[in-house]
Coordinates of C-alpha atoms in Angstrom, one line a residue:
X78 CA 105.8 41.2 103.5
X79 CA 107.2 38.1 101.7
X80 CA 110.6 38.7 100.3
X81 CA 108.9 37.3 97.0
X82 CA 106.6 40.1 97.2
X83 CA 108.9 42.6 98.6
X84 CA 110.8 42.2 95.4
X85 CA 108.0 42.3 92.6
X86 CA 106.9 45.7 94.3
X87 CA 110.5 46.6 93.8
X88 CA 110.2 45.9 90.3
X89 CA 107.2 47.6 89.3
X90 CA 108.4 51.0 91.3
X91 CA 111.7 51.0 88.9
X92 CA 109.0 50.5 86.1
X93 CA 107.0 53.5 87.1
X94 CA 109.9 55.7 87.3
X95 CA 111.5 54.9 84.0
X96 CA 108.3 55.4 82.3
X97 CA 108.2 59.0 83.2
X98 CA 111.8 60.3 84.9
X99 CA 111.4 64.0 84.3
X100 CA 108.3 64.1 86.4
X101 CA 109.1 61.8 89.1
X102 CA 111.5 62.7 91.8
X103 CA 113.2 59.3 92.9
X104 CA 110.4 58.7 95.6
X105 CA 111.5 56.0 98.6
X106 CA 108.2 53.9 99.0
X107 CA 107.9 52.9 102.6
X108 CA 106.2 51.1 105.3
X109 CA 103.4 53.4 106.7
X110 CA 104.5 56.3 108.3
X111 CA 108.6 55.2 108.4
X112 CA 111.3 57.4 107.2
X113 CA 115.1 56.4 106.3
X114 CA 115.5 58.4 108.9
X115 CA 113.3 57.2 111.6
X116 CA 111.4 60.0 111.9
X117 CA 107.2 59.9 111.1
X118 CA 106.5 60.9 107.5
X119 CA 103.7 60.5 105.0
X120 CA 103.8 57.2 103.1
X121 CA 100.6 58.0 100.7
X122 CA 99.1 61.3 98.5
X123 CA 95.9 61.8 97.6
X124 CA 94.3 63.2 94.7
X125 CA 91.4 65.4 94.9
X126 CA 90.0 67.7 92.0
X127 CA 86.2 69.6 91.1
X128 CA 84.7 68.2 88.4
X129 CA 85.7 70.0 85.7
X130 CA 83.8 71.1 81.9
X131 CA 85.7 73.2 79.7
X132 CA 84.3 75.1 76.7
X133 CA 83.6 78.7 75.0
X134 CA 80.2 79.4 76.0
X135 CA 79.6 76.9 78.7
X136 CA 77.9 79.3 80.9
X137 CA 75.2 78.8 79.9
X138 CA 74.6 75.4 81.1
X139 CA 75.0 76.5 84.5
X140 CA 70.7 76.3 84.8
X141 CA 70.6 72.9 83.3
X142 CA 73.4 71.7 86.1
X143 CA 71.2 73.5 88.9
X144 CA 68.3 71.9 87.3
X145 CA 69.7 68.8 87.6
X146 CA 71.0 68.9 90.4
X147 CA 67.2 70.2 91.9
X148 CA 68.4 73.1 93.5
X149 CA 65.4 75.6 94.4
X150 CA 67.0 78.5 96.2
X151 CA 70.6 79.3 94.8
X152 CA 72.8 82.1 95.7
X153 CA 75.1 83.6 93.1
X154 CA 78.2 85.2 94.2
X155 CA 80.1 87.9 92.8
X156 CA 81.7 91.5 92.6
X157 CA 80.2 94.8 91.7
X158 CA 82.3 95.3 88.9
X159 CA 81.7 92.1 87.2
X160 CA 78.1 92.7 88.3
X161 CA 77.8 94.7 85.2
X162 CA 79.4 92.6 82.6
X163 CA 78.6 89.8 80.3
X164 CA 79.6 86.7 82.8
X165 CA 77.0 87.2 84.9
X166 CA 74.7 87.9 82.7
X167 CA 75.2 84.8 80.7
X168 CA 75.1 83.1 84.3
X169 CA 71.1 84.9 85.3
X170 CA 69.9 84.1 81.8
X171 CA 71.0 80.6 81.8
X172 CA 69.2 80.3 85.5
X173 CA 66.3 82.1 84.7
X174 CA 65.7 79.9 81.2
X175 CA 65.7 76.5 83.6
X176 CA 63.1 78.4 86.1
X177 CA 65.7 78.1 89.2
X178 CA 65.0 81.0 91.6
X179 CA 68.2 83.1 92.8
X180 CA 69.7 85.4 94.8
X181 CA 72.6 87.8 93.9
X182 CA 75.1 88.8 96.2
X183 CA 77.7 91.2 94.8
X184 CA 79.4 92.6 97.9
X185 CA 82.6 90.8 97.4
X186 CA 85.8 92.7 98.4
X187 CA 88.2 91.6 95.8
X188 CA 91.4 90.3 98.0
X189 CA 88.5 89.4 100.8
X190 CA 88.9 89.8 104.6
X191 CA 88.3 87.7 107.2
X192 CA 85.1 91.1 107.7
X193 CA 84.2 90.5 103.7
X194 CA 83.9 86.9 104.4
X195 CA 81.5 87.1 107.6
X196 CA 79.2 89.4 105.6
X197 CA 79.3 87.1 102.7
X198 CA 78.4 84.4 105.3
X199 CA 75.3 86.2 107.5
X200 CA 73.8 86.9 103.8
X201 CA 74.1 83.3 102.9
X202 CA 72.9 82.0 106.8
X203 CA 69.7 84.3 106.0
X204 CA 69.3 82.8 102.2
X205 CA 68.9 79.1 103.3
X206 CA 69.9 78.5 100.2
X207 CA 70.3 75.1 98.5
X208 CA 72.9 75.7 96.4
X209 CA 75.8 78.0 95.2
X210 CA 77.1 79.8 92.2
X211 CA 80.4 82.0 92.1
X212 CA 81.3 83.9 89.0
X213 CA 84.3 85.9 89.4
X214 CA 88.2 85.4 90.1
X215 CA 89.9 84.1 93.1
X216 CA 88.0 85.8 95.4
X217 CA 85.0 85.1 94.9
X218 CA 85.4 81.9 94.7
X219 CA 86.8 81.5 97.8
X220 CA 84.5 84.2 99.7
X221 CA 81.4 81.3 98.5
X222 CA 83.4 78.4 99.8
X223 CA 83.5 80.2 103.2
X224 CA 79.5 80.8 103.0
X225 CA 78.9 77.2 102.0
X226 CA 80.9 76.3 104.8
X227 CA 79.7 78.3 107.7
X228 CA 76.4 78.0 106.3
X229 CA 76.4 74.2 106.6
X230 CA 78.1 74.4 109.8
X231 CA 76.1 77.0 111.4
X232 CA 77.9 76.8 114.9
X233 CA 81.1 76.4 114.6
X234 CA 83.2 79.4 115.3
X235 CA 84.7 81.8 112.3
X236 CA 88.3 80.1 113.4
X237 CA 87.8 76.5 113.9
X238 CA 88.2 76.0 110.2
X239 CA 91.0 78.4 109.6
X240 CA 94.6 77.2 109.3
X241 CA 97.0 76.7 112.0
X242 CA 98.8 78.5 113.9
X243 CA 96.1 81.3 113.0
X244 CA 93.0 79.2 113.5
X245 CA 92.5 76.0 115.0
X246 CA 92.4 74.3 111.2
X247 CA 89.5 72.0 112.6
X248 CA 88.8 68.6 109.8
X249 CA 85.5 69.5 107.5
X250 CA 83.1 67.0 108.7
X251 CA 79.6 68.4 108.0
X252 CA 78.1 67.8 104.7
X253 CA 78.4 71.1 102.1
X254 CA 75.8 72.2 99.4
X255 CA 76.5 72.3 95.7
X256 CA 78.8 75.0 94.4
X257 CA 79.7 76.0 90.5
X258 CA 82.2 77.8 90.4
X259 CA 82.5 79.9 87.0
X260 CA 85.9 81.3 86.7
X261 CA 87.0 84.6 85.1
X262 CA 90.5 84.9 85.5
X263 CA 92.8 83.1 84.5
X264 CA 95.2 82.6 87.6
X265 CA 94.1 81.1 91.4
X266 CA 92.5 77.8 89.8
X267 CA 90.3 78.0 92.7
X268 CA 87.7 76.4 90.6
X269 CA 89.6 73.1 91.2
X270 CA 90.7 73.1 95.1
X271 CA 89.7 73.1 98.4
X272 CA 91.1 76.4 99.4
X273 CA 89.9 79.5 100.9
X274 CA 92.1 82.6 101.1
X275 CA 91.5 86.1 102.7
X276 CA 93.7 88.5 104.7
X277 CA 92.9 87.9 108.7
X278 CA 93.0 92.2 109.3
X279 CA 93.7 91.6 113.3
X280 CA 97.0 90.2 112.1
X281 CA 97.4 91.7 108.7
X282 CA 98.4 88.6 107.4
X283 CA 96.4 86.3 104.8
X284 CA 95.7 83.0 105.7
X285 CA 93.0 80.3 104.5
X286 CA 90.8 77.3 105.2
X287 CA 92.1 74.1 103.6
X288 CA 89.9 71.1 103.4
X289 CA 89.4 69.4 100.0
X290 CA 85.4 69.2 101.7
X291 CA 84.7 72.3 100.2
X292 CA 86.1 72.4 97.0
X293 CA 83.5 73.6 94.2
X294 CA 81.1 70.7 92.9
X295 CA 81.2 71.5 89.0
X296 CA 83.9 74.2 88.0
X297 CA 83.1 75.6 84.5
X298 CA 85.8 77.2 82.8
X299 CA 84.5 79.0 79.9
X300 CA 87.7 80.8 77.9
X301 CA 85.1 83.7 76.5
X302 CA 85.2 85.4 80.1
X303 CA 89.0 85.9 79.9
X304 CA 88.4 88.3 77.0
X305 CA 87.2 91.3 79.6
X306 CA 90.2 90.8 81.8
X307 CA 92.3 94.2 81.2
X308 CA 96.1 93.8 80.5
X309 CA 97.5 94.2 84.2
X310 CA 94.9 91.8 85.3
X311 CA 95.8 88.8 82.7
X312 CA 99.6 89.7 83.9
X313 CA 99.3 89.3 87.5
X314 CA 97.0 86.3 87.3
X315 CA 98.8 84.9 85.0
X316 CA 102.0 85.1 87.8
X317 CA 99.9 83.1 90.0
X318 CA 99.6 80.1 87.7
X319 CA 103.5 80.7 87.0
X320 CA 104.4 80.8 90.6
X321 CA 101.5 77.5 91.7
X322 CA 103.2 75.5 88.9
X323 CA 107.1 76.0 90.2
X324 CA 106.3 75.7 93.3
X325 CA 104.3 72.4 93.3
X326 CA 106.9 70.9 91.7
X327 CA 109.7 72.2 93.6
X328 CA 108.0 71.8 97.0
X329 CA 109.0 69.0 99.8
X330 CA 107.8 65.0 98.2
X331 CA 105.1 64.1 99.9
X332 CA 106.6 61.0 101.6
X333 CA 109.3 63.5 103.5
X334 CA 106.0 66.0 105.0
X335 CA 105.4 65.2 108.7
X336 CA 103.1 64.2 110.3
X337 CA 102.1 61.2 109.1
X338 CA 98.2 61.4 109.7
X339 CA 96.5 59.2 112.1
X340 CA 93.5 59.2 110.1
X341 CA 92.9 60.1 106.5
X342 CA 90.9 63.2 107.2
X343 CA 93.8 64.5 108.9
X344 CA 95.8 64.2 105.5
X345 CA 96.3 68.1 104.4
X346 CA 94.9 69.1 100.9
X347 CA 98.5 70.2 100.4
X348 CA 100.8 67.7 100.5
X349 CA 103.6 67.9 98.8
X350 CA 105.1 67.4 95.8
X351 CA 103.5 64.1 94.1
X352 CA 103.8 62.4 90.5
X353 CA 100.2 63.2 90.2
X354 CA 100.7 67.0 90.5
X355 CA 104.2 67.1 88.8
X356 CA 102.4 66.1 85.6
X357 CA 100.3 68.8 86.1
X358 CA 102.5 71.3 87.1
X359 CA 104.8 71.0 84.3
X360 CA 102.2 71.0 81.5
X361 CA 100.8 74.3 83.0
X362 CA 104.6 75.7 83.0
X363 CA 104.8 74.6 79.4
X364 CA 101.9 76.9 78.8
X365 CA 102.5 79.9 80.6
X366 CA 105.6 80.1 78.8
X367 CA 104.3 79.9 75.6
X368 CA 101.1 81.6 75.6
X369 CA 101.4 84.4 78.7
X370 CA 102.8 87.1 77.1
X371 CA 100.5 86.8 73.8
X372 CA 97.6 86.9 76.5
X373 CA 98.9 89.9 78.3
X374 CA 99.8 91.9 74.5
X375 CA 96.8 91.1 72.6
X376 CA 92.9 91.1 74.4
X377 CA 91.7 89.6 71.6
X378 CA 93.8 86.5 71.4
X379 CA 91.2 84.2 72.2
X380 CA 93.5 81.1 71.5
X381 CA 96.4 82.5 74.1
X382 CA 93.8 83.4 76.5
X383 CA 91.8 80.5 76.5
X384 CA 95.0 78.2 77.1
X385 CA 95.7 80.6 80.2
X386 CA 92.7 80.1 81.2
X387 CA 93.1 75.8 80.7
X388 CA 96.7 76.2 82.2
X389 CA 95.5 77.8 85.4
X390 CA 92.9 74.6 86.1
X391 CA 96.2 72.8 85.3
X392 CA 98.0 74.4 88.1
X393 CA 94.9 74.1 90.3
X394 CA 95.1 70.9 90.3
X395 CA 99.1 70.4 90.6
X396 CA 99.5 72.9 93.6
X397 CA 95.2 72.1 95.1
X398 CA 97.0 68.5 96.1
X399 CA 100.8 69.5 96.3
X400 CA 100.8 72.7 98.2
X401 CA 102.9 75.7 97.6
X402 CA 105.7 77.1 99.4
X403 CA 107.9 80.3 100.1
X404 CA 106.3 82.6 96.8
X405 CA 102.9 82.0 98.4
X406 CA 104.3 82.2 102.6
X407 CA 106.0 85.6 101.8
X408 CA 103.2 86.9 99.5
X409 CA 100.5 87.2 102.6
X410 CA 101.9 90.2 104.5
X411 CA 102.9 91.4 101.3
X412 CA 99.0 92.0 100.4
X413 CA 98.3 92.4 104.1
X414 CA 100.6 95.1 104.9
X415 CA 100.2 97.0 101.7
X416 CA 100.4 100.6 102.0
X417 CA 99.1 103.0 99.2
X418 CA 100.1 101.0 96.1
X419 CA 97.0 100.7 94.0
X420 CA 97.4 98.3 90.7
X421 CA 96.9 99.5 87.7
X422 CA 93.6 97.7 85.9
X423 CA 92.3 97.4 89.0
X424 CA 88.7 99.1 90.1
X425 CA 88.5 99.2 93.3
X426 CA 88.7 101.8 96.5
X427 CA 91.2 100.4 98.5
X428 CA 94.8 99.9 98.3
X429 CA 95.9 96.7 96.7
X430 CA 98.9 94.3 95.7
X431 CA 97.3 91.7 93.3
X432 CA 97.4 88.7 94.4
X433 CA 100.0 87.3 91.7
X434 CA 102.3 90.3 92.3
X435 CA 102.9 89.7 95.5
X436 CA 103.8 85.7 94.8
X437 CA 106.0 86.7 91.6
X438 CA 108.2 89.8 93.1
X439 CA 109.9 87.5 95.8
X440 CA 110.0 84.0 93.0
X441 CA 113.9 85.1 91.8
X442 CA 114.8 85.3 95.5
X443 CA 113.1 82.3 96.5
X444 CA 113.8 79.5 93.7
X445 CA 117.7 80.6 94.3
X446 CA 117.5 80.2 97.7
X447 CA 115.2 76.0 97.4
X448 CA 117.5 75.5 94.1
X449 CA 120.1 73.7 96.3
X450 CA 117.3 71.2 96.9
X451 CA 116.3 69.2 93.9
X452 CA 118.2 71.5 91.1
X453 CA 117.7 69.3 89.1
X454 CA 113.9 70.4 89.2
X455 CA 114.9 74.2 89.2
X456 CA 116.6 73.6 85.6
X457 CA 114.1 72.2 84.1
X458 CA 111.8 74.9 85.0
X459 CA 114.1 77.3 83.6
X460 CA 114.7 75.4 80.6
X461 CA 110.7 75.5 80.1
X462 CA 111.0 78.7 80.7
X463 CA 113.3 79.6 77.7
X464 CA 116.8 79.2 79.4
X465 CA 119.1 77.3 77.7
X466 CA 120.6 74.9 80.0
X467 CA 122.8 72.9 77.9
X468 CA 126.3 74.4 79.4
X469 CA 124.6 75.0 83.0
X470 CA 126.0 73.8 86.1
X471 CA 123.7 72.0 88.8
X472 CA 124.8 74.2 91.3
X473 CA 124.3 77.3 89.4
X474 CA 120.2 75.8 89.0
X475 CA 118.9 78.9 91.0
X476 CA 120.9 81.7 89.8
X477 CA 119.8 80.0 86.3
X478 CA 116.1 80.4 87.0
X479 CA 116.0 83.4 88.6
X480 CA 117.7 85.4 85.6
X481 CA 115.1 83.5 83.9
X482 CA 112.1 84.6 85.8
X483 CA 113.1 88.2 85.6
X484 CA 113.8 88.5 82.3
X485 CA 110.2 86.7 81.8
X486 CA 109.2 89.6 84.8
X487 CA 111.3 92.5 82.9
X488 CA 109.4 91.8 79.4
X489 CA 106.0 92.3 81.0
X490 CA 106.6 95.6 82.6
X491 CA 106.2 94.2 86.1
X492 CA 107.1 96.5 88.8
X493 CA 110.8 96.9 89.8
X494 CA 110.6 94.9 93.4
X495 CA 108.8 95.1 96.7
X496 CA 110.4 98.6 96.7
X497 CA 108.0 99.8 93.7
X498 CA 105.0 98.4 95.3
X499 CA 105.7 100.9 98.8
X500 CA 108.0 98.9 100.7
X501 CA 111.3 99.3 102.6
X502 CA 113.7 98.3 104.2
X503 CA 112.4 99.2 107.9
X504 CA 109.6 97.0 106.7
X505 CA 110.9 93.7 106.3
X506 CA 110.8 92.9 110.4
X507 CA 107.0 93.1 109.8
X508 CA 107.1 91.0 106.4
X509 CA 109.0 88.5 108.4
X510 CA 106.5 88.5 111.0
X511 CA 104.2 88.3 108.5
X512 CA 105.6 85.2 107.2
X513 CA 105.9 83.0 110.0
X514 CA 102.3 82.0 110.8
X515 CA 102.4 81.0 107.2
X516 CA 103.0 77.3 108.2
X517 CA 100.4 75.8 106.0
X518 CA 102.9 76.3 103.3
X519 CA 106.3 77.6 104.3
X520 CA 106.8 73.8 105.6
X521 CA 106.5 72.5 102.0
X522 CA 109.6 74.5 101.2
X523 CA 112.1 72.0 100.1
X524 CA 115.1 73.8 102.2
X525 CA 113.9 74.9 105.7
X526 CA 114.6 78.6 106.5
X527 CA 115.2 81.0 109.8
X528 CA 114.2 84.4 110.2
X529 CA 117.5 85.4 109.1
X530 CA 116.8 83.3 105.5
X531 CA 113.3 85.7 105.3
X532 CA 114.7 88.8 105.6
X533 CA 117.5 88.0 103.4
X534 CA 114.6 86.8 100.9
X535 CA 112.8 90.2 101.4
X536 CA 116.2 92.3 100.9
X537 CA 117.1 90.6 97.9
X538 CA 113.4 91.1 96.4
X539 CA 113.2 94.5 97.2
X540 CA 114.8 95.2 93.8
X541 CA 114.7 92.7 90.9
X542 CA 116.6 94.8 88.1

């Protein structure tokens, strides 16, 4: 590059960073694949997001969408409970009106397994269907990904898609069929990414398949849904969002993740942190914070429920292309090992750790243990939070935001620590274990950690009071 040119790049860079400096880490642009360092590191992000239509009542376009999009055989996906209520109902009558035949399937296992998932998949492989809707939460969103997928790649092996170490994380290269996703949670955002979750029960560990190939078509986030989610249910997804926001924006920059990718389709969905995602990120903090525990308190506080509801698209989109980190990593065995504890809200017939309970007991532990990297960050998050920061010292950013976080924890009556939800002590040697396949994200973690840095994470979050 021409010294001429080297130094106008220079110049617009210091532009782009002044115009937004709280959202911007001080990135190093460099030559393609090239590190201060030496060593072989990212040098681009990508941004990938569903389309996305936002609106009380939108449901009911879902027929004119299929219409559209000349779909003639369509599954709908969802869970027995909400089986019964209004959602999907809205959802058949608005595919019935536009004449587009269907097929319900409402065997999803809410927090699905890698068994849930294969049945979810033989019923779609026998559909041949043409196209996909999902109404529900998290999971099943992510049970129809895995249908699409396996159904449109009808020979590939359950693994060869599934995340390293675990699976052999194989690139998505077949074409997939359209998928809506209709959301009715407010939490995963899986309306917006490319990722699959479900606990791999050989292991008892959760993993995923992450490929921004099969992230929903259309997501339609209607905020009248949110007003059958029961208290304990708004809570824990609403943790989720809370815990995708801090950690996109606390996890490794994207131009410091390794490898740098030989070919774009190599190029994970998550990433690392980005000032694409950090915009996002932040705005969903902002949110949470002001609207979470109105949403929780009130069921019919439409307006806090339908910015939840926005916020956790938001956070989709920040954590779908940064990637999340040590809440998530630690989070898997903490659903997969789970005991007895059965949530309250919950209707369902087997033991279960919600999702966003298992990411938000271990957050005070984990943002004072990545605060040393980038505290800046970890201040600013508490200061969004309700901290105020004005006499706070950058090194005490992580004690900071984790008083923060469990006073924010301590005013919605969550659960007193891994301890409350069934574990122990003699468990954390199989929480660590749990832990440790978890490379998909625990890499993103700003500070790298040892064994020894896990189970001092799970001994510090086995209480939080």
């Amino acid at each position: 590059m021409a010294a001429a040119s080297q130094t106008r790049v220079a110049h617009l860079l210091r532009q782009l960073q002044r115009a937004a400096p709280t959202l911007m880490l001080t990135f190093t642009f460099l030559a393609p694949g090239l590190s201060p360092s030496g060593k072989t590191t990212d040098y681009a992000f990508e941004m990938a997001v569903s389309n996305i239509r936002y609106g009380p009542g939108v449901t009911k376009e879902v027929g004119m969408d299929l219409k559209n999009m000349g779909a003639k055989n369509v599954c709908l996906m969802t869970d027995k409970n909400l089986a019964q209520l209004p959602p999907v109902q809205v959802a058949m009558d608005s595919l019935v009106k536009n004449g587009i035949p269907f097929t319900v399937y409402d065997n999803v296992r809410v927090e699905p397994t890698d068994a849930s998932f294969m049945e979810a998949i033989e019923f779609a492989q026998k559909g041949a269907f043409d196209a996909y809707v999902a109404v529900g939460g998290g999971s099943t969103m992510d049970t129809c990904k895995a249908a699409n997928l396996y159904t449109s790649s009808p020979h590939s092996d359950f693994l060869d898609y599934v995340s390293a170490p675990i699976g052999k994380g194989k690139p998505v290269s077949v074409p997939l069929k359209p998928l809506i996703a209709v959301p009715t949670t407010a939490g995963t955002g899986s309306e917006t990414t490319g990722v699959a979750i479900f606990d791999y029960e050989h292991l008892k560990v959760k993993t995923g398949i992450a490929s921004r190939a099969i992230k929903p078509t259309l997501g339609l986030i209607d905020p009248l849904h949110t007003l059958h989610m029961p208290a304990r249910v708004v809570a824990n997804s609403g943790f989720d969002v809370l815990c995708h926001a801090l950690e996109s924006y606390t996890a490794l920059p994207y131009h410091l993740r390794s490898p740098c990718p030989s070919n774009p389709i190599t190029r994970p969905a998550y990433q690392g942190s980005n000032p694409i995602s950090d915009i996002w990120a932040v705005h969903a903090l902002r949110i949470v914070a002001k609207y979470l525990k109105r949403a929780v308190r009130n069921p019919d506080d439409l307006e806090a429920r339908s910015h939840m509801h926005l916020a956790s698209a938001f956070a989709g989109i920040g954590f779908g292309n940064a990637g999340v980190h040590l809440c998530h990593g630690m989070s898997y065995p903490i659903s997969g090992l789970v005991k007895t504890y059965k949530a309250k809200d919950y209707n369902v017939d087997h033991p279960l750790v919600p999702h966003g309970l298992s990411v938000v007991l271990t957050s005070p532990a984990v943002f004072t243990f990545t605060a040393q990297m980038f505290p800046e960050r970890h201040l600013e998050t508490a200061e969004i939070l309700g901290a105020d920061t004005r006499t706070a010292r950058i090194q005490d950013a992580g004690p900071v935001l984790a008083d923060t976080l469990r006073k924010f924890l301590f005013d919605l009556d969550v659960d007193d620590g891994l301890a409350a939800v069934g574990y122990s002590k003699a468990d954390i040697p199989a929480l660590v274990k749990g832990t440790l396949p978890q490379e998909r994200v625990t890499k993103l973690a700003p500070r790298p950690q040892s064994e020894e840095d896990l189970t001092a994470l799970f001994e510090a979050s086995m209480k939080l009071y």
